[in-house]
Tab-separated table of N, CA and C in Angstrom:
chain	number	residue	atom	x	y	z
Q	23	UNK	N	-5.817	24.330	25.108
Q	23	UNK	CA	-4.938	23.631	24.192
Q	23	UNK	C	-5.379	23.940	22.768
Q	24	UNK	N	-4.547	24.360	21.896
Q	24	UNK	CA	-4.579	24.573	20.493
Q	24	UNK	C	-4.724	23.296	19.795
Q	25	UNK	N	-5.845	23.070	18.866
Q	25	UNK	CA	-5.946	22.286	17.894
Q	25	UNK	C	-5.469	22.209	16.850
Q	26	UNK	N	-4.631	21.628	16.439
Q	26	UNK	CA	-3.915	21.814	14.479
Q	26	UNK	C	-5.404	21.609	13.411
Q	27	UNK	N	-6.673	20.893	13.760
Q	27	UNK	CA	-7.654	21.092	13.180
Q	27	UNK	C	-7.928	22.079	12.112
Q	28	UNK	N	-8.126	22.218	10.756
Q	28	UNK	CA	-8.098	23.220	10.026
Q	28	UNK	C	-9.424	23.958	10.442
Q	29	UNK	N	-10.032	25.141	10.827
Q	29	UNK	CA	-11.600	25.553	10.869
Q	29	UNK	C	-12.756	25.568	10.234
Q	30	UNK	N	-11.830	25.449	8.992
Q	30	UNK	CA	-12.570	25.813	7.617
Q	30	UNK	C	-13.380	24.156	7.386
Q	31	UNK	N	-12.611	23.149	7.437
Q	31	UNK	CA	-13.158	22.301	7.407
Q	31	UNK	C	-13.157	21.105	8.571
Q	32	UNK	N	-13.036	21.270	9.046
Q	32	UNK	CA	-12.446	20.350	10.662
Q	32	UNK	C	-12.178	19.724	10.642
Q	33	UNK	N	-11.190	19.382	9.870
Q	33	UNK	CA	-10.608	18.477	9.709
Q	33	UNK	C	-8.864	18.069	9.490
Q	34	UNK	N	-7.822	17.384	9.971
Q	34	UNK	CA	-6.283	17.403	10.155
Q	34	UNK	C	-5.845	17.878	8.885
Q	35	UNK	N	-4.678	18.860	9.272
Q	35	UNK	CA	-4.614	19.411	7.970
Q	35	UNK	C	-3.737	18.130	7.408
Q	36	UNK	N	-3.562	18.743	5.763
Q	36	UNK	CA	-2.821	17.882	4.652
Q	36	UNK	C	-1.056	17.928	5.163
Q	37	UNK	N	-0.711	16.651	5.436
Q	37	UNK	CA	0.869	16.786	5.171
Q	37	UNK	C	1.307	16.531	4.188
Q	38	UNK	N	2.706	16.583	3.704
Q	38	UNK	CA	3.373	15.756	2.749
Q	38	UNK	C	3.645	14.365	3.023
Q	39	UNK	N	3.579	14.305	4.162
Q	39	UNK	CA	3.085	12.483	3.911
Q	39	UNK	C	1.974	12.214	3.296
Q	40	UNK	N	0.826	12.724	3.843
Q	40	UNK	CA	0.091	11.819	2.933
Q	40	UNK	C	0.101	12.000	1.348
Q	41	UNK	N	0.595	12.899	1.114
Q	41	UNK	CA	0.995	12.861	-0.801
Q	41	UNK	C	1.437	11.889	-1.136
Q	42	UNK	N	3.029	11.633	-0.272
Q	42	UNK	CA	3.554	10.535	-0.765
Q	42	UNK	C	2.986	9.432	-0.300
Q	43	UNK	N	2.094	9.263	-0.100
Q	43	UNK	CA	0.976	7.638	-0.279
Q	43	UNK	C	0.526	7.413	-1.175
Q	44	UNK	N	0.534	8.592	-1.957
Q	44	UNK	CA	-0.504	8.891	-3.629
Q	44	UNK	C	0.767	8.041	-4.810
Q	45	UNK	N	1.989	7.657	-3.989
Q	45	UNK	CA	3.370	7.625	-5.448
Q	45	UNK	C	3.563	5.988	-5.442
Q	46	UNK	N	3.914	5.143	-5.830
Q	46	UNK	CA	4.386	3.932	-5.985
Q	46	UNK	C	5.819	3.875	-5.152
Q	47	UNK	N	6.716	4.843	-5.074
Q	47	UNK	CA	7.436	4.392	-3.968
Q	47	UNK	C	7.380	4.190	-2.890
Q	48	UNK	N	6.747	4.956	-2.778
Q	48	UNK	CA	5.923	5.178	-0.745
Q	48	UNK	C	5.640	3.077	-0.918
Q	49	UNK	N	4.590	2.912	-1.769
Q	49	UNK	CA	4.350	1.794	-1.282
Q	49	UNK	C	5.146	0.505	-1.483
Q	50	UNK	N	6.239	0.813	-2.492
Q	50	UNK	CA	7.034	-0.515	-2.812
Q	50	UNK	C	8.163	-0.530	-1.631
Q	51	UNK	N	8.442	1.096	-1.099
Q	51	UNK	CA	9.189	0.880	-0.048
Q	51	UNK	C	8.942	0.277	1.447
Q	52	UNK	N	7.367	0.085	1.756
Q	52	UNK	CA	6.658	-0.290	2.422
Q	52	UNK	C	6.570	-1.728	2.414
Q	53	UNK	N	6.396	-2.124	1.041
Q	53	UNK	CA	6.130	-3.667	0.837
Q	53	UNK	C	7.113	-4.751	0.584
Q	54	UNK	N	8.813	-3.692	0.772
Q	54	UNK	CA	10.269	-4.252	0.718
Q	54	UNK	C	10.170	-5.236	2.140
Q	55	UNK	N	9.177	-5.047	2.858
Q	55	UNK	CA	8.711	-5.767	4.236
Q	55	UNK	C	8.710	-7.414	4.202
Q	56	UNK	N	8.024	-7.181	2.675
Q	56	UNK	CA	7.025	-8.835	2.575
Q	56	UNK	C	8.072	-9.294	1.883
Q	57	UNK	N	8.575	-10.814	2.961
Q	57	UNK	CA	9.169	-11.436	2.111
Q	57	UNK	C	8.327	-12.967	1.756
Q	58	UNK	N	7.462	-13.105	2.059
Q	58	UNK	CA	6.217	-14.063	1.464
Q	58	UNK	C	4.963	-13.408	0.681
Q	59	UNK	N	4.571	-14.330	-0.335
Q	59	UNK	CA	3.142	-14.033	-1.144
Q	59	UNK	C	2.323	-13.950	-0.092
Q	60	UNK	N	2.003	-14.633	1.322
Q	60	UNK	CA	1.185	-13.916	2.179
Q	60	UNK	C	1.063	-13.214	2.840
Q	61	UNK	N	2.580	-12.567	3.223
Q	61	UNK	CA	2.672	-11.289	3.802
Q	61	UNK	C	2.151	-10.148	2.734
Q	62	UNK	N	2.529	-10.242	1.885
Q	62	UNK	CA	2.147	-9.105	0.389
Q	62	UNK	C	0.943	-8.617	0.306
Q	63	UNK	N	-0.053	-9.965	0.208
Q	63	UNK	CA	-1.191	-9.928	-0.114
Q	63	UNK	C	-2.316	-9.149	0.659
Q	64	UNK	N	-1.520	-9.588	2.192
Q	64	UNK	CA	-2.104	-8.811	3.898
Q	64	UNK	C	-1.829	-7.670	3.691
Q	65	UNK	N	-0.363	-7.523	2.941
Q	65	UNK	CA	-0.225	-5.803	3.017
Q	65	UNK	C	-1.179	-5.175	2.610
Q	66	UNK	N	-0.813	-5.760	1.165
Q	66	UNK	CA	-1.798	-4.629	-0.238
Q	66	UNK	C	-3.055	-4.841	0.423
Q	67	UNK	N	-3.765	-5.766	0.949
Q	67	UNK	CA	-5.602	-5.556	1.117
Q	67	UNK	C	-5.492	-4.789	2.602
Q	68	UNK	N	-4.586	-4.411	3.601
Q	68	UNK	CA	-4.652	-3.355	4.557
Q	68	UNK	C	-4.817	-1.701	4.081
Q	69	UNK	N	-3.552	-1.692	3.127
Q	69	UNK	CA	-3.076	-1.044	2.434
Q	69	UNK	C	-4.630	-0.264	1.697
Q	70	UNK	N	-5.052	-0.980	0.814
Q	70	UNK	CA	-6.570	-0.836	0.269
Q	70	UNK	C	-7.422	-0.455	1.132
Q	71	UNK	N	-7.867	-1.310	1.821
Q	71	UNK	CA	-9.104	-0.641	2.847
Q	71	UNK	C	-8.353	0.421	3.873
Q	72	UNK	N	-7.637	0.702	3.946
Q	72	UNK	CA	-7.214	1.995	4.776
Q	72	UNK	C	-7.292	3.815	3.717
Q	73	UNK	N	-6.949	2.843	2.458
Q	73	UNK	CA	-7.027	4.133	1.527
Q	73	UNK	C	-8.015	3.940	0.909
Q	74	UNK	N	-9.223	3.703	0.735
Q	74	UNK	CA	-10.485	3.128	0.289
Q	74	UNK	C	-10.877	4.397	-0.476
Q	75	UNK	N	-10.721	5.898	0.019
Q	75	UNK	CA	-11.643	6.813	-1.054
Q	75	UNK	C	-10.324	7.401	-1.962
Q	76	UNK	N	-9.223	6.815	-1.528
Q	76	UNK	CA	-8.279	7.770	-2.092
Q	76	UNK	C	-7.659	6.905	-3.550
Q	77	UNK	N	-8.484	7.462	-4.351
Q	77	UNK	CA	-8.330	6.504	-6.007
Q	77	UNK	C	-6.130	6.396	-6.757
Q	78	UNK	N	-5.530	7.562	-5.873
Q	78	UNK	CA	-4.388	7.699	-6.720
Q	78	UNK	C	-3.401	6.525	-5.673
Q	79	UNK	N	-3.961	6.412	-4.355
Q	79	UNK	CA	-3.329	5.710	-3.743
Q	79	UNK	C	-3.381	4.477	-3.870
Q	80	UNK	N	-4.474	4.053	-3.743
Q	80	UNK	CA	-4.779	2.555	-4.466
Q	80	UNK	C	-4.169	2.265	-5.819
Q	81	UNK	N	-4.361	3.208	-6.682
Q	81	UNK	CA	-3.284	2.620	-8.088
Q	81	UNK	C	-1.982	2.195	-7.340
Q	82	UNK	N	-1.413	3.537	-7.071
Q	82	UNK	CA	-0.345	3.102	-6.586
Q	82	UNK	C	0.307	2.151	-5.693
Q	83	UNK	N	-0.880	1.796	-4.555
Q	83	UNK	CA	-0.653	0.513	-4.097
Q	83	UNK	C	-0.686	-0.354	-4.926
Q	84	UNK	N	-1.389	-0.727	-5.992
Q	84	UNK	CA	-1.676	-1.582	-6.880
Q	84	UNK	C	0.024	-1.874	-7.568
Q	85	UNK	N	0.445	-0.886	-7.793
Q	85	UNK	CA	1.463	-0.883	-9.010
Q	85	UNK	C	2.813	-1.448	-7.962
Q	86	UNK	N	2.848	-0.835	-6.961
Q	86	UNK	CA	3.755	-1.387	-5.794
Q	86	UNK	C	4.060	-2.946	-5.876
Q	87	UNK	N	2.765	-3.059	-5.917
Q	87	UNK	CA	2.569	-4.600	-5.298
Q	87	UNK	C	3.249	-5.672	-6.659
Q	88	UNK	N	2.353	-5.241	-7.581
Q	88	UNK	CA	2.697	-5.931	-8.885
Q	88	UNK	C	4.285	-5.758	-8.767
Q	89	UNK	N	4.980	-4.750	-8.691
Q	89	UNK	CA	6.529	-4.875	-8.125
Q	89	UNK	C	7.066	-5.865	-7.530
Q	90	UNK	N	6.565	-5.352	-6.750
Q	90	UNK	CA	7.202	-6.567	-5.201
Q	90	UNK	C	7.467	-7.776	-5.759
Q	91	UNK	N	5.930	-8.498	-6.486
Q	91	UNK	CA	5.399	-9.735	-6.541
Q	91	UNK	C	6.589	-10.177	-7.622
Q	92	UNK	N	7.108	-9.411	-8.742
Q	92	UNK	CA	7.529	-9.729	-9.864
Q	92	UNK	C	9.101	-10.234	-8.737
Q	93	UNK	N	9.474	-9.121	-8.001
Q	93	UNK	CA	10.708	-9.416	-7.496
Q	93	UNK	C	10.442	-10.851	-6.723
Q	94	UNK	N	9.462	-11.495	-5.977
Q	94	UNK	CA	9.148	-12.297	-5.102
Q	94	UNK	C	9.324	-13.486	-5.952
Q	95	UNK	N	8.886	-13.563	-7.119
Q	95	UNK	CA	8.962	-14.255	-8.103
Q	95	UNK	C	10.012	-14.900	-8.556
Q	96	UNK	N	10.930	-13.853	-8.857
Q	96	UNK	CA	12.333	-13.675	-9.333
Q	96	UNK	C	12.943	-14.301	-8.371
Q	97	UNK	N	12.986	-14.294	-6.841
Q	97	UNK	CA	13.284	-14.615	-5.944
Q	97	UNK	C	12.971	-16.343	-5.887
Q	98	UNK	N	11.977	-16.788	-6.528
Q	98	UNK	CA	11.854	-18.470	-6.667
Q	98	UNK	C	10.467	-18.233	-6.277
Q	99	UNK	N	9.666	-17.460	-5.696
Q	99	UNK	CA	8.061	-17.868	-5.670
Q	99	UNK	C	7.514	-17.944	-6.884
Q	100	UNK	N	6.245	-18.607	-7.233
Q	100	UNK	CA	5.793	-18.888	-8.452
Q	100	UNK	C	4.264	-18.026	-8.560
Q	101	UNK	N	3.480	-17.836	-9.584
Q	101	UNK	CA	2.379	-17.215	-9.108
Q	101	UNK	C	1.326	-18.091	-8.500
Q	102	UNK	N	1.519	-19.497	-8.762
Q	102	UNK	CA	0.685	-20.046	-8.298
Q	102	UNK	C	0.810	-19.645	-6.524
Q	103	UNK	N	2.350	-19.650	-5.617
Q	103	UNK	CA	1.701	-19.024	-4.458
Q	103	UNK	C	0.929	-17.782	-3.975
Q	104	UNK	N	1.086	-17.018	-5.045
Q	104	UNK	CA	0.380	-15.854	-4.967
Q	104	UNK	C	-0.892	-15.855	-5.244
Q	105	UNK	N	-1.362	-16.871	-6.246
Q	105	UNK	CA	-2.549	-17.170	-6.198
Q	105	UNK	C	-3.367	-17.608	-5.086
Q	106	UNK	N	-2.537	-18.869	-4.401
Q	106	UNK	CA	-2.898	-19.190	-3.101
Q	106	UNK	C	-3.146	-18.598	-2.053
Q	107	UNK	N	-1.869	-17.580	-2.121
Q	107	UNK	CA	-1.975	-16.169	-0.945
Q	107	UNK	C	-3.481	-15.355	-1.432
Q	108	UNK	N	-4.258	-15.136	-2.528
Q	108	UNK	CA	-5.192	-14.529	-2.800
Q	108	UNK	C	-6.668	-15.072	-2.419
Q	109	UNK	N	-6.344	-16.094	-1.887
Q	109	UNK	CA	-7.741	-16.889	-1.963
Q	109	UNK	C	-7.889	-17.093	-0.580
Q	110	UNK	N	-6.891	-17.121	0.434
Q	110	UNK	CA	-7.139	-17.215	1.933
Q	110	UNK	C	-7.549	-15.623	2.681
């Protein structure tokens, strides 16, 4: 059986998915999911520790989220639940 493994480094090669993990849409389209401050919050800190070395993805999760939250907001949540969602 053939491995897709690259040789050079052994490791799965690069798709264009994972690029687009590096963009803010990838993740706001992801986080169109959460319709609670505690679903959000579960996302973005999965979200984080799954992309832990990858610095452009985490912004961008970051910037996602701050999205979402503003719309969640807009929607009648206040930050104080988001605050709440941050502390459990």
């Amino acid at each position: 059986m053939r491995s897709n493994m690259d040789p050079q480094t052994a490791t799965e090669p690069q798709h264009s998915a994972d690029i687009s993990a590096n963009t803010h849409e990838h993740w706001l389209d992801f986080f169109m999911r959460a319709t609670k401050p505690e679903t959000l919050v579960r996302m973005a800190r999965s979200a984080v520790n799954k992309n832990a070395g990858n610095v452009q993805a985490i912004i961008a999760i970051r910037v996602a989220e701050d999205i979402r939250e503003n719309q969640l907001i807009n929607d009648g949540y206040t930050s104080l639940d988001f605050d709440y969602a941050d502390q459990c």
